[in-house]
Every structure is written in structure tokens, then in C-alpha cells.
mmCIF file of C-alpha atoms in Angstrom:
data_model
loop_
_atom_site.group_PDB
_atom_site.id
_atom_site.type_symbol
_atom_site.label_atom_id
_atom_site.label_comp_id
_atom_site.label_asym_id
_atom_site.label_seq_id
_atom_site.Cartn_x
_atom_site.Cartn_y
_atom_site.Cartn_z
ATOM 1 C CA MET A 1 35.216 72.559 -87.521
ATOM 2 C CA ALA A 2 36.056 68.847 -87.528
ATOM 3 C CA GLN A 3 36.131 67.227 -90.963
ATOM 4 C CA CYS A 4 33.639 69.790 -92.314
ATOM 5 C CA VAL A 5 30.785 68.677 -90.061
ATOM 6 C CA GLU A 6 27.973 71.171 -90.410
ATOM 7 C CA LEU A 7 26.509 72.521 -87.181
ATOM 8 C CA GLY A 8 23.057 73.819 -86.271
ATOM 9 C CA PRO A 9 19.574 72.297 -86.028
ATOM 10 C CA LYS A 10 19.011 71.965 -89.785
ATOM 11 C CA ALA A 11 22.397 70.315 -90.321
ATOM 12 C CA VAL A 12 21.756 67.833 -87.499
ATOM 13 C CA GLU A 13 18.307 67.016 -88.924
ATOM 14 C CA GLU A 14 19.831 66.349 -92.349
ATOM 15 C CA TRP A 15 22.547 64.199 -90.722
ATOM 16 C CA PHE A 16 19.876 62.080 -88.972
ATOM 17 C CA GLU A 17 17.954 61.639 -92.236
ATOM 18 C CA LYS A 18 21.097 60.129 -93.811
ATOM 19 C CA LEU A 19 21.873 57.967 -90.760
ATOM 20 C CA PRO A 20 20.118 54.763 -91.961
ATOM 21 C CA HIS A 21 22.583 54.663 -94.888
ATOM 22 C CA ALA A 22 25.680 55.633 -92.916
ATOM 23 C CA LYS A 23 28.538 53.251 -92.205
ATOM 24 C CA GLN A 24 29.903 52.762 -88.725
ATOM 25 C CA LYS A 25 33.574 53.488 -88.299
ATOM 26 C CA LEU A 26 35.839 52.136 -85.554
ATOM 27 C CA THR A 27 38.620 54.432 -84.337
ATOM 28 C CA LYS A 28 41.202 53.621 -81.703
ATOM 29 C CA PHE A 29 42.732 56.325 -79.528
ATOM 30 C CA HIS A 30 45.723 56.054 -77.221
ATOM 31 C CA LEU A 31 45.854 59.185 -75.034
ATOM 32 C CA TYR A 32 47.313 60.346 -71.753
ATOM 33 C CA TYR A 33 45.374 62.422 -69.249
ATOM 34 C CA HIS A 34 47.379 64.703 -66.941
ATOM 35 C CA ASP A 35 45.535 65.390 -63.679
ATOM 36 C CA VAL A 36 47.262 68.146 -61.686
ATOM 37 C CA VAL A 37 45.788 68.889 -58.265
ATOM 38 C CA SER A 38 48.860 70.618 -56.800
ATOM 39 C CA GLY A 39 50.800 73.807 -57.424
ATOM 40 C CA LYS A 40 49.817 77.257 -58.669
ATOM 41 C CA ASN A 41 47.953 76.075 -61.781
ATOM 42 C CA PRO A 42 45.962 72.954 -60.915
ATOM 43 C CA THR A 43 43.824 71.381 -63.623
ATOM 44 C CA ALA A 44 41.515 69.787 -61.025
ATOM 45 C CA ILE A 45 39.960 71.628 -58.093
ATOM 46 C CA THR A 46 37.690 70.462 -55.296
ATOM 47 C CA ILE A 47 34.183 71.921 -55.604
ATOM 48 C CA ALA A 48 32.420 69.882 -52.905
ATOM 49 C CA GLN A 49 33.677 68.191 -49.770
ATOM 50 C CA PRO A 50 31.417 66.967 -46.959
ATOM 51 C CA ASN A 51 32.728 67.530 -43.449
ATOM 52 C CA THR A 52 31.801 64.081 -42.215
ATOM 53 C CA THR A 53 32.783 61.573 -44.933
ATOM 54 C CA ALA A 54 35.553 63.052 -47.135
ATOM 55 C CA LYS A 55 38.398 61.508 -45.158
ATOM 56 C CA PRO A 56 41.264 59.171 -46.138
ATOM 57 C CA PRO A 57 41.418 56.574 -47.516
ATOM 58 C CA ILE A 58 37.976 56.695 -49.219
ATOM 59 C CA TYR A 59 37.138 60.440 -49.452
ATOM 60 C CA PHE A 60 33.445 59.620 -49.973
ATOM 61 C CA GLY A 61 31.539 62.643 -51.313
ATOM 62 C CA LEU A 62 34.547 64.626 -52.522
ATOM 63 C CA VAL A 63 33.898 66.190 -55.979
ATOM 64 C CA ASP A 64 36.503 67.795 -58.268
ATOM 65 C CA MET A 65 35.957 69.846 -61.438
ATOM 66 C CA ILE A 66 38.636 69.251 -64.059
ATOM 67 C CA GLU A 67 40.128 70.463 -67.297
ATOM 68 C CA ASP A 68 43.097 68.158 -67.843
ATOM 69 C CA LYS A 69 45.260 68.132 -70.940
ATOM 70 C CA LEU A 70 45.198 65.094 -73.218
ATOM 71 C CA THR A 71 48.506 64.250 -74.840
ATOM 72 C CA VAL A 72 49.952 61.664 -77.205
ATOM 73 C CA GLY A 73 52.488 60.493 -74.614
ATOM 74 C CA PRO A 74 52.936 60.249 -70.841
ATOM 75 C CA ASP A 75 55.438 63.127 -70.746
ATOM 76 C CA PRO A 76 53.680 66.391 -69.780
ATOM 77 C CA ASN A 77 55.533 68.092 -72.648
ATOM 78 C CA SER A 78 54.297 65.697 -75.339
ATOM 79 C CA PRO A 79 51.952 67.167 -77.990
ATOM 80 C CA ILE A 80 48.492 68.164 -76.728
ATOM 81 C CA VAL A 81 45.525 66.844 -78.723
ATOM 82 C CA GLY A 82 42.753 68.082 -76.475
ATOM 83 C CA ARG A 83 41.297 68.504 -72.989
ATOM 84 C CA ALA A 84 39.337 66.257 -70.649
ATOM 85 C CA GLN A 85 36.635 68.481 -69.153
ATOM 86 C CA GLY A 86 34.131 67.479 -66.496
ATOM 87 C CA PHE A 87 34.115 66.234 -62.954
ATOM 88 C CA TYR A 88 34.803 63.212 -60.832
ATOM 89 C CA GLY A 89 33.604 62.355 -57.382
ATOM 90 C CA SER A 90 34.335 59.711 -54.797
ATOM 91 C CA ALA A 91 31.191 57.595 -54.959
ATOM 92 C CA ASP A 92 32.017 54.434 -53.017
ATOM 93 C CA GLN A 93 32.000 54.052 -49.235
ATOM 94 C CA ASN A 94 34.106 50.871 -49.278
ATOM 95 C CA GLU A 95 36.995 51.589 -51.646
ATOM 96 C CA PHE A 96 38.520 54.631 -53.338
ATOM 97 C CA SER A 97 36.441 54.682 -56.523
ATOM 98 C CA LEU A 98 35.377 57.628 -58.636
ATOM 99 C CA LEU A 99 32.281 58.383 -60.655
ATOM 100 C CA MET A 100 33.783 60.058 -63.735
ATOM 101 C CA THR A 101 31.830 62.304 -66.093
ATOM 102 C CA LEU A 102 34.158 63.652 -68.779
ATOM 103 C CA ASN A 103 34.050 65.198 -72.214
ATOM 104 C CA PHE A 104 37.111 64.502 -74.342
ATOM 105 C CA VAL A 105 37.426 67.723 -76.357
ATOM 106 C CA PHE A 106 39.769 67.621 -79.345
ATOM 107 C CA THR A 107 41.595 70.902 -79.948
ATOM 108 C CA SER A 108 43.950 69.924 -82.768
ATOM 109 C CA GLY A 109 44.405 67.484 -85.588
ATOM 110 C CA GLU A 110 41.896 65.519 -87.599
ATOM 111 C CA TYR A 111 39.164 65.643 -84.910
ATOM 112 C CA ASN A 112 39.593 69.305 -83.884
ATOM 113 C CA GLY A 113 36.260 70.602 -82.540
ATOM 114 C CA SER A 114 34.719 67.162 -81.968
ATOM 115 C CA THR A 115 33.998 65.607 -78.575
ATOM 116 C CA PHE A 116 32.929 62.343 -77.007
ATOM 117 C CA SER A 117 31.569 61.755 -73.519
ATOM 118 C CA MET A 118 32.573 59.152 -70.964
ATOM 119 C CA LEU A 119 30.579 58.250 -67.870
ATOM 120 C CA GLY A 120 31.575 55.479 -65.530
ATOM 121 C CA ARG A 121 33.038 54.030 -62.364
ATOM 122 C CA ASN A 122 36.804 54.173 -61.895
ATOM 123 C CA PRO A 123 38.141 52.057 -59.006
ATOM 124 C CA LEU A 124 41.491 53.814 -58.690
ATOM 125 C CA PHE A 125 43.597 50.994 -57.320
ATOM 126 C CA HIS A 126 42.576 48.397 -59.918
ATOM 127 C CA GLN A 127 45.099 47.822 -62.685
ATOM 128 C CA TYR A 128 42.568 48.538 -65.444
ATOM 129 C CA CYS A 129 39.211 50.214 -65.451
ATOM 130 C CA GLU A 130 36.596 50.144 -68.222
ATOM 131 C CA MET A 131 34.224 53.069 -68.686
ATOM 132 C CA PRO A 132 31.598 53.485 -71.414
ATOM 133 C CA ILE A 133 31.602 56.167 -74.093
ATOM 134 C CA ILE A 134 27.991 57.360 -74.196
ATOM 135 C CA GLY A 135 27.872 59.885 -77.039
ATOM 136 C CA GLY A 136 29.627 62.701 -78.797
ATOM 137 C CA SER A 137 29.425 65.728 -81.030
ATOM 138 C CA GLY A 138 30.890 66.865 -84.338
ATOM 139 C CA VAL A 139 32.404 63.883 -86.126
ATOM 140 C CA PHE A 140 31.511 61.719 -83.109
ATOM 141 C CA ARG A 141 27.721 62.239 -83.121
ATOM 142 C CA LEU A 142 26.086 59.182 -81.494
ATOM 143 C CA ALA A 143 29.475 57.695 -80.627
ATOM 144 C CA GLN A 144 29.680 54.641 -78.440
ATOM 145 C CA GLY A 145 32.570 52.657 -77.126
ATOM 146 C CA ILE A 146 34.794 51.725 -74.229
ATOM 147 C CA ALA A 147 37.639 53.580 -72.564
ATOM 148 C CA THR A 148 40.172 51.466 -70.690
ATOM 149 C CA ALA A 149 42.119 53.481 -68.133
ATOM 150 C CA ASN A 150 45.377 52.616 -66.412
ATOM 151 C CA THR A 151 47.108 54.953 -63.958
ATOM 152 C CA CYS A 152 50.698 54.980 -65.163
ATOM 153 C CA TRP A 153 52.001 57.557 -62.662
ATOM 154 C CA PHE A 154 50.632 58.792 -59.338
ATOM 155 C CA ASN A 155 52.368 61.060 -56.826
ATOM 156 C CA THR A 156 51.113 60.053 -53.373
ATOM 157 C CA THR A 157 52.289 63.351 -51.874
ATOM 158 C CA SER A 158 50.768 65.812 -54.363
ATOM 159 C CA GLY A 159 47.911 63.692 -55.751
ATOM 160 C CA ASP A 160 48.982 64.480 -59.337
ATOM 161 C CA ALA A 161 48.534 61.645 -61.824
ATOM 162 C CA VAL A 162 49.007 60.588 -65.423
ATOM 163 C CA VAL A 163 46.412 58.147 -66.707
ATOM 164 C CA GLU A 164 46.746 56.159 -69.918
ATOM 165 C CA TYR A 165 43.549 55.720 -71.954
ATOM 166 C CA HIS A 166 42.954 53.154 -74.681
ATOM 167 C CA ILE A 167 39.670 54.061 -76.351
ATOM 168 C CA MET A 168 37.652 52.044 -78.861
ATOM 169 C CA LEU A 169 35.094 54.361 -80.455
ATOM 170 C CA LEU A 170 32.308 53.552 -82.922
ATOM 171 C CA TYR A 171 30.668 56.422 -84.789
ATOM 172 C CA TYR A 172 28.937 57.064 -88.113
ATOM 173 C CA GLU A 173 30.566 58.340 -91.277
#
């Protein structure tokens, strides 16, 4: 359990009662997301693909379910701090842009067991993309913030990618 955060309905109720006196804390994360769509063990798989619109270069309507590792560095062998779990779908008919719905699940370290959720539009061929953090659990209850994504490696043949995330996260202590 992350930083001794009590779970269950009674614990959450008590946490909310203390909320008016709680201080907000700003935490910065710098993580790498490894999206593997190729090979024997993909971390992203297509779960929906319309016959009529999911064609290059836009792929409108294509939806993938993911569980990508989150690491401290761009190298796939760098230490894992968690998983990005959720889905993304091509939601723009004019450019290759994804609607991303992800939970960042921490599996080690100081925030082990805590999560925060990101929901937003990711235009893939823009240098930077901002997506809002819309909540969390464990230490990150009621979190809010901004994730800035930058694709630092993309294999045009396989579709595999490494995405750098800079995350500014506000939550209550």
C-alpha cells in the first residue's frame, strides 16, 4: 500500500473529512512509456477496427487496449516503475490523432499501489502533446495535472514506440 494510505469506504470518508485542512503537493514525474504492437508479446492489441475507415494514414475508428511498461529511461531495460493500462483510439478523421484513456499504475517505489488517470487528445505527429490528469487513487486521490508527451522513438515498420512523459501532478497530503 502506497505511503500507508488506508483503503475502504470508511477510510475514504475519513480522508474527505480531513480534506479542507490538507495541503496540496506538487510532484513532477519523468517517465517513458514503451508501446509494443509487434512480436510475440505485444503490450498493445487492436480490439476494434471498422472495415470502412481504419485505413492509412488516419486509421479512424481503430481502438487498441494496452498495458505498457513505464520506465525511468528510454531504454527498454531501464528500471520499471509501473504500467500504463487503458486504451487509445484513432478519433480524428483529418489527422492521425488518438483519444487516450490511461491509468498510470505504480508497481514499485514510493508510490507503489497508487494510480492517476489521464484522458486526452494526442495528435501523434506534433512535437509535444498536453493531456490532462483527471484523478487518481491511493496517494493520488483527487489528483489533477498535465502530462506532456513527446514520441522519442517510433518504428514505422513495426509500429512500436517509446514516448517520453513529463507529468506535473497536484494532489493532497
